Amino acid sequence: SHLYSNSPNGMLDTIRIDDGEVALSQVFHTDGEAEMLRAAAFAVLNHDVNYQIYVRIGDEKPFLAKSGYEKYGGFHTERLDSGIMIPADTDFEVIVAVTIPNDSEDVLAFCAAQNIDGWIDGIKGVPEKSYAVDYDEETEMWEHMEDISDMGIYPSIFAYTYAPTVKEQISLLDIR
């Protein structure tokens, strides 16, 4: 089992979005064996959040893996309705799109790890790990708009996997 995260030091700050919607992603890499993606997680401070979680495997077109609503702000782990097989030695991307109601006076706050003057110093930029993304209606694809990891910004997006060969050995905590 693996917990994938590019968010060093967890949730230290927020990416603040005035218009009430944002889509961010993290890119991860499997190593020597295939893995089953079973859940994804994200952290927002807002309440009444609608979310969509998309997964891209290698260069394939991203597909919707889970969508829903969270009444409260915080750290949300969303179990996928079915496992998604990620081949060995493959990049995969988890895209999380969140929106808050149009009538909300709140600023959308997506948790992230990043340097903060006078408080946190040392989070390094590593290109091609985290992106601000946008859905292009014409091509029906999620497009990378900005490589935010190059600037040392890593949104709190996580992926939970396990090796499919141990499926029969899953504990009571994983009963689906």
CSV table of N, CA and C in Angstrom, one decimal:
chain,number,residue,atom,x,y,z
A,1,SER,N,0.8,-1.2,0.0
A,1,SER,CA,0.0,0.0,0.0
A,1,SER,C,0.9,1.2,0.0
A,2,HIS,N,0.4,2.3,-0.7
A,2,HIS,CA,1.1,3.5,-0.8
A,2,HIS,C,0.2,4.7,-0.5
A,3,LEU,N,0.7,5.7,0.1
A,3,LEU,CA,0.1,7.0,0.2
A,3,LEU,C,1.0,8.0,-0.6
A,4,TYR,N,0.4,8.4,-1.8
A,4,TYR,CA,1.2,9.3,-2.6
A,4,TYR,C,0.9,10.8,-2.3
A,5,SER,N,1.9,11.6,-2.2
A,5,SER,CA,1.7,13.0,-1.9
A,5,SER,C,3.0,13.7,-2.3
A,6,ASN,N,2.8,14.9,-2.9
A,6,ASN,CA,3.9,15.8,-3.3
A,6,ASN,C,3.9,17.0,-2.4
A,7,SER,N,3.0,16.9,-1.3
A,7,SER,CA,2.8,18.1,-0.4
A,7,SER,C,3.8,18.0,0.8
A,8,PRO,N,5.0,18.5,0.7
A,8,PRO,CA,5.9,18.4,1.8
A,8,PRO,C,5.3,19.1,3.0
A,9,ASN,N,5.4,18.6,4.1
A,9,ASN,CA,5.0,19.2,5.4
A,9,ASN,C,3.5,19.4,5.5
A,10,GLY,N,2.7,18.7,4.6
A,10,GLY,CA,1.3,18.8,4.8
A,10,GLY,C,0.6,20.0,4.3
A,11,MET,N,-0.3,20.5,5.1
A,11,MET,CA,-1.2,21.7,4.7
A,11,MET,C,-0.8,22.9,5.5
A,12,LEU,N,0.2,23.7,4.9
A,12,LEU,CA,0.7,24.8,5.7
A,12,LEU,C,0.1,26.1,5.3
A,13,ASP,N,-0.5,26.2,4.2
A,13,ASP,CA,-1.1,27.4,3.7
A,13,ASP,C,-2.2,27.1,2.8
A,14,THR,N,-2.8,28.1,2.2
A,14,THR,CA,-3.9,27.9,1.2
A,14,THR,C,-3.6,28.7,-0.1
A,15,ILE,N,-4.1,28.1,-1.1
A,15,ILE,CA,-4.2,28.8,-2.4
A,15,ILE,C,-5.6,29.4,-2.4
A,16,ARG,N,-5.7,30.7,-2.5
A,16,ARG,CA,-7.0,31.4,-2.4
A,16,ARG,C,-7.4,31.8,-3.8
A,17,ILE,N,-8.7,31.5,-4.1
A,17,ILE,CA,-9.3,31.7,-5.4
A,17,ILE,C,-10.6,32.6,-5.2
A,18,ASP,N,-10.6,33.7,-5.8
A,18,ASP,CA,-11.8,34.6,-5.6
A,18,ASP,C,-13.0,34.2,-6.3
A,19,ASP,N,-12.9,33.5,-7.4
A,19,ASP,CA,-14.1,33.2,-8.2
A,19,ASP,C,-14.9,32.0,-7.8
A,20,GLY,N,-14.5,31.3,-6.8
A,20,GLY,CA,-15.2,30.2,-6.2
A,20,GLY,C,-15.0,28.8,-6.9
A,21,GLU,N,-14.1,28.7,-7.8
A,21,GLU,CA,-13.8,27.4,-8.4
A,21,GLU,C,-12.3,27.3,-8.8
A,22,VAL,N,-11.8,26.1,-8.6
A,22,VAL,CA,-10.4,25.8,-9.0
A,22,VAL,C,-10.2,24.4,-9.3
A,23,ALA,N,-9.3,24.1,-10.2
A,23,ALA,CA,-8.9,22.7,-10.5
A,23,ALA,C,-7.4,22.6,-10.4
A,24,LEU,N,-6.9,21.7,-9.6
A,24,LEU,CA,-5.5,21.5,-9.3
A,24,LEU,C,-5.1,20.1,-9.5
A,25,SER,N,-3.9,19.8,-9.7
A,25,SER,CA,-3.5,18.4,-9.9
A,25,SER,C,-2.1,18.1,-9.3
A,26,GLN,N,-1.9,16.8,-9.0
A,26,GLN,CA,-0.6,16.3,-8.6
A,26,GLN,C,-0.3,15.1,-9.5
A,27,VAL,N,0.9,15.0,-9.9
A,27,VAL,CA,1.4,13.9,-10.7
A,27,VAL,C,2.3,12.9,-9.8
A,28,PHE,N,2.0,11.7,-9.9
A,28,PHE,CA,2.7,10.6,-9.1
A,28,PHE,C,3.2,9.6,-10.1
A,29,HIS,N,4.1,8.7,-9.5
A,29,HIS,CA,4.7,7.7,-10.4
A,29,HIS,C,4.7,6.3,-9.6
A,30,THR,N,4.2,5.3,-10.2
A,30,THR,CA,4.3,4.0,-9.6
A,30,THR,C,5.7,3.4,-10.0
A,31,ASP,N,6.2,2.5,-9.1
A,31,ASP,CA,7.5,1.9,-9.3
A,31,ASP,C,7.4,0.5,-10.0
A,32,GLY,N,8.0,-0.4,-9.3
A,32,GLY,CA,8.2,-1.8,-9.9
A,32,GLY,C,7.0,-2.6,-10.1
A,33,GLU,N,5.8,-2.3,-9.6
A,33,GLU,CA,4.6,-3.2,-9.8
A,33,GLU,C,3.4,-2.3,-10.0
A,34,ALA,N,2.4,-2.9,-10.6
A,34,ALA,CA,1.1,-2.3,-10.8
A,34,ALA,C,0.5,-2.0,-9.4
A,35,GLU,N,-0.4,-1.0,-9.4
A,35,GLU,CA,-1.1,-0.7,-8.1
A,35,GLU,C,-2.5,-0.3,-8.4
A,36,MET,N,-3.4,-0.6,-7.4
A,36,MET,CA,-4.8,-0.3,-7.5
A,36,MET,C,-5.1,1.0,-6.8
A,37,LEU,N,-5.5,2.1,-7.5
A,37,LEU,CA,-5.9,3.3,-6.9
A,37,LEU,C,-7.3,3.1,-6.3
A,38,ARG,N,-7.4,3.3,-5.0
A,38,ARG,CA,-8.7,3.1,-4.3
A,38,ARG,C,-9.3,4.3,-3.7
A,39,ALA,N,-8.5,5.4,-3.5
A,39,ALA,CA,-9.1,6.6,-2.9
A,39,ALA,C,-8.2,7.8,-3.3
A,40,ALA,N,-8.8,9.0,-3.2
A,40,ALA,CA,-8.0,10.2,-3.4
A,40,ALA,C,-8.5,11.2,-2.3
A,41,ALA,N,-7.6,12.1,-1.9
A,41,ALA,CA,-8.0,13.0,-0.9
A,41,ALA,C,-7.5,14.4,-1.2
A,42,PHE,N,-8.2,15.4,-0.6
A,42,PHE,CA,-7.9,16.8,-0.8
A,42,PHE,C,-8.3,17.5,0.4
A,43,ALA,N,-7.8,18.8,0.6
A,43,ALA,CA,-8.1,19.6,1.8
A,43,ALA,C,-8.5,21.0,1.3
A,44,VAL,N,-9.7,21.4,1.8
A,44,VAL,CA,-10.2,22.8,1.6
A,44,VAL,C,-10.7,23.3,2.9
A,45,LEU,N,-10.7,24.6,3.1
A,45,LEU,CA,-11.2,25.2,4.3
A,45,LEU,C,-12.7,25.5,4.2
A,46,ASN,N,-13.2,25.5,3.0
A,46,ASN,CA,-14.6,25.9,2.8
A,46,ASN,C,-15.6,24.8,3.1
A,47,HIS,N,-16.8,25.3,3.4
A,47,HIS,CA,-18.0,24.3,3.6
A,47,HIS,C,-18.8,24.4,2.3
A,48,ASP,N,-19.7,23.4,2.1
A,48,ASP,CA,-20.6,23.4,0.9
A,48,ASP,C,-19.8,23.3,-0.3
A,49,VAL,N,-18.9,22.3,-0.4
A,49,VAL,CA,-18.0,22.2,-1.6
A,49,VAL,C,-18.5,21.1,-2.5
A,50,ASN,N,-18.6,21.3,-3.7
A,50,ASN,CA,-18.8,20.3,-4.8
A,50,ASN,C,-17.4,19.9,-5.3
A,51,TYR,N,-17.2,18.7,-5.5
A,51,TYR,CA,-15.9,18.2,-6.0
A,51,TYR,C,-16.0,17.2,-7.1
A,52,GLN,N,-15.0,17.2,-8.0
A,52,GLN,CA,-14.9,16.2,-9.0
A,52,GLN,C,-13.4,15.7,-9.0
A,53,ILE,N,-13.2,14.4,-9.0
A,53,ILE,CA,-11.9,13.9,-9.0
A,53,ILE,C,-11.7,13.1,-10.3
A,54,TYR,N,-10.7,13.5,-11.1
A,54,TYR,CA,-10.4,12.9,-12.3
A,54,TYR,C,-9.0,12.2,-12.2
A,55,VAL,N,-8.8,11.2,-13.0
A,55,VAL,CA,-7.5,10.5,-13.0
A,55,VAL,C,-7.1,10.4,-14.5
A,56,ARG,N,-5.8,10.7,-14.7
A,56,ARG,CA,-5.1,10.5,-15.9
A,56,ARG,C,-4.0,9.5,-15.7
A,57,ILE,N,-4.0,8.4,-16.5
A,57,ILE,CA,-2.9,7.4,-16.5
A,57,ILE,C,-2.1,7.5,-17.7
A,58,GLY,N,-0.8,7.8,-17.5
A,58,GLY,CA,0.1,8.0,-18.6
A,58,GLY,C,-0.3,9.2,-19.4
A,59,ASP,N,-0.4,9.0,-20.7
A,59,ASP,CA,-0.8,10.1,-21.6
A,59,ASP,C,-2.3,10.0,-22.0
A,60,GLU,N,-3.0,9.1,-21.3
A,60,GLU,CA,-4.4,8.9,-21.7
A,60,GLU,C,-5.3,10.1,-21.3
A,61,LYS,N,-6.5,10.1,-21.8
A,61,LYS,CA,-7.4,11.2,-21.5
A,61,LYS,C,-7.9,11.0,-20.1
A,62,PRO,N,-7.9,12.1,-19.3
A,62,PRO,CA,-8.4,12.0,-17.9
A,62,PRO,C,-9.9,11.5,-17.9
A,63,PHE,N,-10.3,10.8,-16.9
A,63,PHE,CA,-11.7,10.4,-16.7
A,63,PHE,C,-12.1,10.7,-15.3
A,64,LEU,N,-13.4,10.9,-15.2
A,64,LEU,CA,-14.0,11.2,-13.9
A,64,LEU,C,-14.1,9.9,-13.1
A,65,ALA,N,-13.4,10.0,-11.9
A,65,ALA,CA,-13.4,8.8,-11.0
A,65,ALA,C,-14.4,8.9,-9.8
A,66,LYS,N,-14.7,10.2,-9.5
A,66,LYS,CA,-15.6,10.4,-8.3
A,66,LYS,C,-16.0,11.8,-8.3
A,67,SER,N,-17.3,12.0,-7.9
A,67,SER,CA,-17.8,13.4,-7.7
A,67,SER,C,-18.7,13.4,-6.5
A,68,GLY,N,-18.9,14.5,-5.9
A,68,GLY,CA,-19.8,14.6,-4.8
A,68,GLY,C,-19.8,16.0,-4.1
A,69,TYR,N,-20.2,16.0,-2.9
A,69,TYR,CA,-20.5,17.2,-2.1
A,69,TYR,C,-19.9,17.0,-0.7
A,70,GLU,N,-19.3,17.9,-0.1
A,70,GLU,CA,-18.8,17.9,1.2
A,70,GLU,C,-19.4,19.1,2.0
A,71,LYS,N,-20.2,18.8,3.0
A,71,LYS,CA,-20.8,19.9,3.8
A,71,LYS,C,-19.9,20.7,4.6
A,72,TYR,N,-18.8,20.1,5.1
A,72,TYR,CA,-17.8,20.8,5.9
A,72,TYR,C,-16.5,21.0,5.3
A,73,GLY,N,-15.7,22.0,5.7
A,73,GLY,CA,-14.3,22.1,5.2
A,73,GLY,C,-13.5,21.2,6.0
A,74,GLY,N,-12.3,20.9,5.4
A,74,GLY,CA,-11.3,20.0,6.1
A,74,GLY,C,-10.6,19.1,5.1
A,75,PHE,N,-10.1,18.0,5.7
A,75,PHE,CA,-9.4,17.0,4.9
A,75,PHE,C,-10.4,15.9,4.5
A,76,HIS,N,-10.6,15.7,3.2
A,76,HIS,CA,-11.6,14.8,2.7
A,76,HIS,C,-10.9,13.6,1.9
A,77,THR,N,-11.1,12.4,2.4
A,77,THR,CA,-10.7,11.2,1.7
A,77,THR,C,-11.9,10.6,1.0
A,78,GLU,N,-11.8,10.5,-0.3
A,78,GLU,CA,-13.0,10.0,-1.1
A,78,GLU,C,-12.6,8.7,-1.7
A,79,ARG,N,-13.3,7.7,-1.2
A,79,ARG,CA,-13.1,6.3,-1.7
A,79,ARG,C,-13.7,6.2,-3.1
A,80,LEU,N,-13.0,5.7,-4.0
A,80,LEU,CA,-13.5,5.6,-5.4
A,80,LEU,C,-14.5,4.4,-5.4
A,81,ASP,N,-15.5,4.5,-6.3
A,81,ASP,CA,-16.5,3.5,-6.4
A,81,ASP,C,-15.9,2.1,-6.9
A,82,SER,N,-14.9,2.2,-7.7
A,82,SER,CA,-14.2,1.0,-8.0
A,82,SER,C,-12.7,1.3,-8.2
A,83,GLY,N,-11.9,0.3,-8.0
A,83,GLY,CA,-10.4,0.5,-8.1
A,83,GLY,C,-10.0,0.8,-9.5
A,84,ILE,N,-8.9,1.5,-9.6
A,84,ILE,CA,-8.4,1.9,-10.9
A,84,ILE,C,-7.0,1.3,-11.0
A,85,MET,N,-6.7,0.5,-12.0
A,85,MET,CA,-5.4,-0.2,-12.1
A,85,MET,C,-4.4,0.8,-12.7
A,86,ILE,N,-3.3,1.0,-12.0
A,86,ILE,CA,-2.2,1.9,-12.5
A,86,ILE,C,-1.1,0.9,-12.9
A,87,PRO,N,-0.6,0.9,-14.1
A,87,PRO,CA,0.4,0.0,-14.5
A,87,PRO,C,1.8,0.3,-13.8
A,88,ALA,N,2.6,-0.7,-13.7
A,88,ALA,CA,4.0,-0.4,-13.1
A,88,ALA,C,4.7,0.6,-13.9
A,89,ASP,N,5.6,1.4,-13.2
A,89,ASP,CA,6.5,2.3,-13.8
A,89,ASP,C,5.7,3.3,-14.7
A,90,THR,N,4.6,3.9,-14.2
A,90,THR,CA,3.7,4.8,-14.9
A,90,THR,C,3.4,6.0,-14.1
A,91,ASP,N,3.4,7.2,-14.8
A,91,ASP,CA,2.9,8.4,-14.2
A,91,ASP,C,1.4,8.4,-14.2
A,92,PHE,N,0.8,8.9,-13.1
A,92,PHE,CA,-0.6,9.1,-13.1
A,92,PHE,C,-0.9,10.4,-12.4
A,93,GLU,N,-1.9,11.0,-12.8
A,93,GLU,CA,-2.3,12.4,-12.3
A,93,GLU,C,-3.7,12.3,-11.6
A,94,VAL,N,-3.8,12.9,-10.5
A,94,VAL,CA,-5.0,13.1,-9.8
A,94,VAL,C,-5.4,14.6,-9.9
A,95,ILE,N,-6.5,14.8,-10.6
A,95,ILE,CA,-7.0,16.2,-10.7
A,95,ILE,C,-8.2,16.4,-9.8
A,96,VAL,N,-8.2,17.4,-9.0
A,96,VAL,CA,-9.3,17.7,-8.1
A,96,VAL,C,-9.9,19.1,-8.5
A,97,ALA,N,-11.2,19.1,-8.9
A,97,ALA,CA,-11.9,20.4,-9.2
A,97,ALA,C,-12.9,20.6,-8.1
A,98,VAL,N,-12.9,21.8,-7.5
A,98,VAL,CA,-13.8,22.1,-6.4
A,98,VAL,C,-14.5,23.4,-6.8
A,99,THR,N,-15.7,23.5,-6.3
A,99,THR,CA,-16.5,24.8,-6.5
A,99,THR,C,-17.3,25.0,-5.2
A,100,ILE,N,-17.5,26.3,-4.9
A,100,ILE,CA,-18.4,26.7,-3.8
A,100,ILE,C,-19.5,27.4,-4.4
A,101,PRO,N,-20.6,27.5,-3.7
A,101,PRO,CA,-21.8,28.2,-4.3
A,101,PRO,C,-21.6,29.6,-4.7
A,102,ASN,N,-22.2,29.9,-5.8
A,102,ASN,CA,-22.1,31.3,-6.4
A,102,ASN,C,-22.5,32.4,-5.4
A,103,ASP,N,-23.4,32.1,-4.6
A,103,ASP,CA,-23.9,33.2,-3.6
A,103,ASP,C,-23.0,33.2,-2.4
A,104,SER,N,-22.0,32.4,-2.3
A,104,SER,CA,-21.1,32.5,-1.2
A,104,SER,C,-20.2,33.7,-1.2
A,105,GLU,N,-20.0,34.3,0.0
A,105,GLU,CA,-19.1,35.4,0.1
A,105,GLU,C,-17.7,35.0,0.5
A,106,ASP,N,-17.5,33.7,0.6
A,106,ASP,CA,-16.2,33.1,1.0
A,106,ASP,C,-15.3,33.2,-0.2
A,107,VAL,N,-14.0,33.2,0.1
A,107,VAL,CA,-13.0,33.0,-0.9
A,107,VAL,C,-12.6,31.5,-0.8
A,108,LEU,N,-12.5,30.8,-2.0
A,108,LEU,CA,-12.2,29.4,-2.0
A,108,LEU,C,-10.8,29.2,-1.5
A,109,ALA,N,-10.6,28.4,-0.5
A,109,ALA,CA,-9.2,28.2,0.1
A,109,ALA,C,-8.9,26.7,0.0
A,110,PHE,N,-8.0,26.4,-0.9
A,110,PHE,CA,-7.5,25.0,-1.1
A,110,PHE,C,-6.1,24.9,-0.4
A,111,CYS,N,-6.0,24.0,0.5
A,111,CYS,CA,-4.8,23.8,1.3
A,111,CYS,C,-3.6,23.4,0.4
A,112,ALA,N,-2.4,23.9,0.8
A,112,ALA,CA,-1.2,23.6,0.0
A,112,ALA,C,0.0,23.8,0.9
A,113,ALA,N,1.1,23.2,0.4
A,113,ALA,CA,2.4,23.4,1.0
A,113,ALA,C,3.2,24.4,0.1
A,114,GLN,N,3.7,25.4,0.7
A,114,GLN,CA,4.5,26.4,0.0
A,114,GLN,C,5.3,27.2,1.0
A,115,ASN,N,6.3,27.9,0.5
A,115,ASN,CA,7.1,28.8,1.3
A,115,ASN,C,6.3,30.0,1.7
A,116,ILE,N,6.5,30.4,3.0
A,116,ILE,CA,5.8,31.6,3.5
A,116,ILE,C,6.8,32.5,4.1
A,117,ASP,N,7.0,33.7,3.6
A,117,ASP,CA,8.0,34.6,4.1
A,117,ASP,C,7.9,34.7,5.6
A,118,GLY,N,9.1,34.6,6.3
A,118,GLY,CA,9.2,34.7,7.7
A,118,GLY,C,8.7,33.5,8.5
A,119,TRP,N,8.2,32.5,7.8
A,119,TRP,CA,7.7,31.3,8.5
A,119,TRP,C,8.2,30.0,8.0
A,120,ILE,N,8.1,29.8,6.7
A,120,ILE,CA,8.5,28.5,6.1
A,120,ILE,C,9.4,28.8,5.0
A,121,ASP,N,10.6,28.2,5.0
A,121,ASP,CA,11.6,28.4,3.9
A,121,ASP,C,12.2,27.0,3.7
A,122,GLY,N,12.3,26.7,2.4
A,122,GLY,CA,13.0,25.4,2.1
A,122,GLY,C,12.2,24.5,1.2
A,123,ILE,N,11.0,24.8,1.0
A,123,ILE,CA,10.2,24.0,0.0
A,123,ILE,C,10.7,24.3,-1.4
A,124,LYS,N,11.2,23.3,-2.1
A,124,LYS,CA,11.9,23.5,-3.3
A,124,LYS,C,10.9,23.3,-4.5
A,125,GLY,N,11.1,24.0,-5.5
A,125,GLY,CA,10.3,23.8,-6.8
A,125,GLY,C,10.9,22.6,-7.5
A,126,VAL,N,10.0,21.7,-7.8
A,126,VAL,CA,10.3,20.5,-8.6
A,126,VAL,C,9.3,20.5,-9.8
A,127,PRO,N,9.8,20.8,-11.0
A,127,PRO,CA,8.9,20.9,-12.1
A,127,PRO,C,8.1,19.6,-12.4
A,128,GLU,N,6.9,19.8,-13.0
A,128,GLU,CA,6.0,18.8,-13.5
A,128,GLU,C,5.5,17.9,-12.5
A,129,LYS,N,5.2,18.4,-11.3
A,129,LYS,CA,4.6,17.6,-10.2
A,129,LYS,C,3.2,18.1,-9.8
A,130,SER,N,3.0,19.4,-9.9
A,130,SER,CA,1.7,20.0,-9.5
A,130,SER,C,1.3,21.1,-10.6
A,131,TYR,N,0.0,21.1,-10.9
A,131,TYR,CA,-0.5,22.0,-11.9
A,131,TYR,C,-1.8,22.7,-11.5
A,132,ALA,N,-1.9,23.9,-12.0
A,132,ALA,CA,-3.2,24.5,-12.1
A,132,ALA,C,-3.8,24.1,-13.4
A,133,VAL,N,-5.0,23.5,-13.5
A,133,VAL,CA,-5.5,23.0,-14.7
A,133,VAL,C,-6.9,23.6,-15.0
A,134,ASP,N,-7.3,23.5,-16.3
A,134,ASP,CA,-8.5,24.0,-16.7
A,134,ASP,C,-9.1,23.0,-17.7
A,135,TYR,N,-10.4,22.9,-17.7
A,135,TYR,CA,-11.1,22.0,-18.7
A,135,TYR,C,-11.4,22.8,-19.9
A,136,ASP,N,-10.9,22.3,-21.1
A,136,ASP,CA,-11.2,22.9,-22.4
A,136,ASP,C,-12.4,22.2,-23.0
A,137,GLU,N,-13.5,23.0,-23.1
A,137,GLU,CA,-14.7,22.4,-23.6
A,137,GLU,C,-14.6,21.9,-25.1
A,138,GLU,N,-13.8,22.6,-25.8
A,138,GLU,CA,-13.6,22.3,-27.2
A,138,GLU,C,-12.9,20.9,-27.4
A,139,THR,N,-11.8,20.7,-26.7
A,139,THR,CA,-11.1,19.5,-26.9
A,139,THR,C,-11.6,18.4,-25.9
A,140,GLU,N,-12.4,18.8,-24.9
A,140,GLU,CA,-12.9,17.9,-23.9
A,140,GLU,C,-11.8,17.3,-23.1
A,141,MET,N,-10.8,18.1,-22.8
A,141,MET,CA,-9.6,17.7,-22.1
A,141,MET,C,-9.2,18.6,-21.0
A,142,TRP,N,-8.6,18.1,-19.9
A,142,TRP,CA,-8.0,18.9,-18.9
A,142,TRP,C,-6.6,19.4,-19.4
A,143,GLU,N,-6.4,20.7,-19.4
A,143,GLU,CA,-5.1,21.2,-19.9
A,143,GLU,C,-4.3,21.8,-18.7
A,144,HIS,N,-3.0,21.6,-18.7
A,144,HIS,CA,-2.1,22.2,-17.7
A,144,HIS,C,-2.0,23.6,-18.1
A,145,MET,N,-2.4,24.5,-17.2
A,145,MET,CA,-2.3,25.9,-17.4
A,145,MET,C,-1.0,26.5,-16.9
A,146,GLU,N,-0.6,26.0,-15.7
A,146,GLU,CA,0.6,26.5,-15.1
A,146,GLU,C,1.2,25.4,-14.2
A,147,ASP,N,2.5,25.3,-14.3
A,147,ASP,CA,3.3,24.3,-13.5
A,147,ASP,C,3.6,25.0,-12.2
A,148,ILE,N,2.7,24.8,-11.2
A,148,ILE,CA,2.9,25.5,-9.9
A,148,ILE,C,3.9,24.9,-9.0
A,149,SER,N,4.2,23.6,-9.3
A,149,SER,CA,5.3,22.9,-8.5
A,149,SER,C,6.7,23.5,-8.9
A,150,ASP,N,6.8,24.1,-10.0
A,150,ASP,CA,8.1,24.8,-10.4
A,150,ASP,C,8.3,26.0,-9.5
A,151,MET,N,7.2,26.5,-8.9
A,151,MET,CA,7.3,27.7,-8.0
A,151,MET,C,7.3,27.2,-6.6
A,152,GLY,N,7.3,25.9,-6.3
A,152,GLY,CA,7.3,25.3,-5.0
A,152,GLY,C,6.0,25.3,-4.3
A,153,ILE,N,4.9,25.2,-5.1
A,153,ILE,CA,3.5,25.2,-4.6
A,153,ILE,C,3.0,23.8,-4.9
A,154,TYR,N,2.5,23.1,-3.8
A,154,TYR,CA,2.1,21.7,-3.9
A,154,TYR,C,0.7,21.6,-3.2
A,155,PRO,N,-0.4,21.6,-4.0
A,155,PRO,CA,-1.7,21.5,-3.3
A,155,PRO,C,-1.9,20.2,-2.6
A,156,SER,N,-2.7,20.2,-1.5
A,156,SER,CA,-2.9,19.0,-0.7
A,156,SER,C,-3.8,18.0,-1.4
A,157,ILE,N,-3.2,17.2,-2.3
A,157,ILE,CA,-3.9,16.2,-3.1
A,157,ILE,C,-3.2,14.9,-2.8
A,158,PHE,N,-3.9,13.8,-2.5
A,158,PHE,CA,-3.2,12.6,-2.1
A,158,PHE,C,-3.9,11.4,-2.9
A,159,ALA,N,-3.1,10.4,-3.1
A,159,ALA,CA,-3.6,9.2,-3.7
A,159,ALA,C,-3.3,8.0,-2.9
A,160,TYR,N,-4.3,7.1,-2.7
A,160,TYR,CA,-4.1,5.9,-1.9
A,160,TYR,C,-4.2,4.7,-2.8
A,161,THR,N,-3.2,3.8,-2.7
A,161,THR,CA,-3.1,2.6,-3.6
A,161,THR,C,-2.8,1.4,-2.7
A,162,TYR,N,-3.0,0.2,-3.3
A,162,TYR,CA,-2.5,-1.0,-2.8
A,162,TYR,C,-2.1,-1.9,-4.0
A,163,ALA,N,-1.3,-2.8,-3.7
A,163,ALA,CA,-0.9,-3.8,-4.7
A,163,ALA,C,-2.0,-4.8,-4.9
A,164,PRO,N,-2.4,-5.0,-6.2
A,164,PRO,CA,-3.6,-5.9,-6.4
A,164,PRO,C,-3.3,-7.3,-6.0
A,165,THR,N,-2.1,-7.7,-5.9
A,165,THR,CA,-1.7,-9.1,-5.4
A,165,THR,C,-2.1,-9.3,-4.0
A,166,VAL,N,-2.3,-8.3,-3.2
A,166,VAL,CA,-2.6,-8.4,-1.8
A,166,VAL,C,-4.1,-8.2,-1.5
A,167,LYS,N,-4.9,-8.1,-2.5
A,167,LYS,CA,-6.3,-7.8,-2.4
A,167,LYS,C,-7.0,-8.8,-1.4
A,168,GLU,N,-6.6,-10.0,-1.4
A,168,GLU,CA,-7.3,-11.0,-0.5
A,168,GLU,C,-6.8,-10.8,0.9
A,169,GLN,N,-5.8,-10.0,1.2
A,169,GLN,CA,-5.3,-9.8,2.5
A,169,GLN,C,-5.7,-8.5,3.1
A,170,ILE,N,-6.7,-7.8,2.5
A,170,ILE,CA,-7.1,-6.5,3.0
A,170,ILE,C,-7.8,-6.6,4.3
A,171,SER,N,-7.5,-5.7,5.2
A,171,SER,CA,-8.1,-5.7,6.6
A,171,SER,C,-9.5,-5.3,6.6
A,172,LEU,N,-10.2,-5.3,7.8
A,172,LEU,CA,-11.5,-4.9,7.9
A,172,LEU,C,-11.7,-3.4,7.6
A,173,LEU,N,-10.6,-2.6,7.6
A,173,LEU,CA,-10.7,-1.2,7.3
A,173,LEU,C,-11.0,-1.0,5.8
A,174,ASP,N,-10.9,-2.0,5.0
A,174,ASP,CA,-11.1,-1.9,3.6
A,174,ASP,C,-12.0,-3.0,3.2
A,175,ILE,N,-13.3,-2.9,3.5
A,175,ILE,CA,-14.3,-4.0,3.3
A,175,ILE,C,-15.0,-4.0,2.0
A,176,ARG,N,-14.8,-3.0,1.1
A,176,ARG,CA,-15.5,-3.1,-0.2
A,176,ARG,C,-14.9,-4.0,-1.1
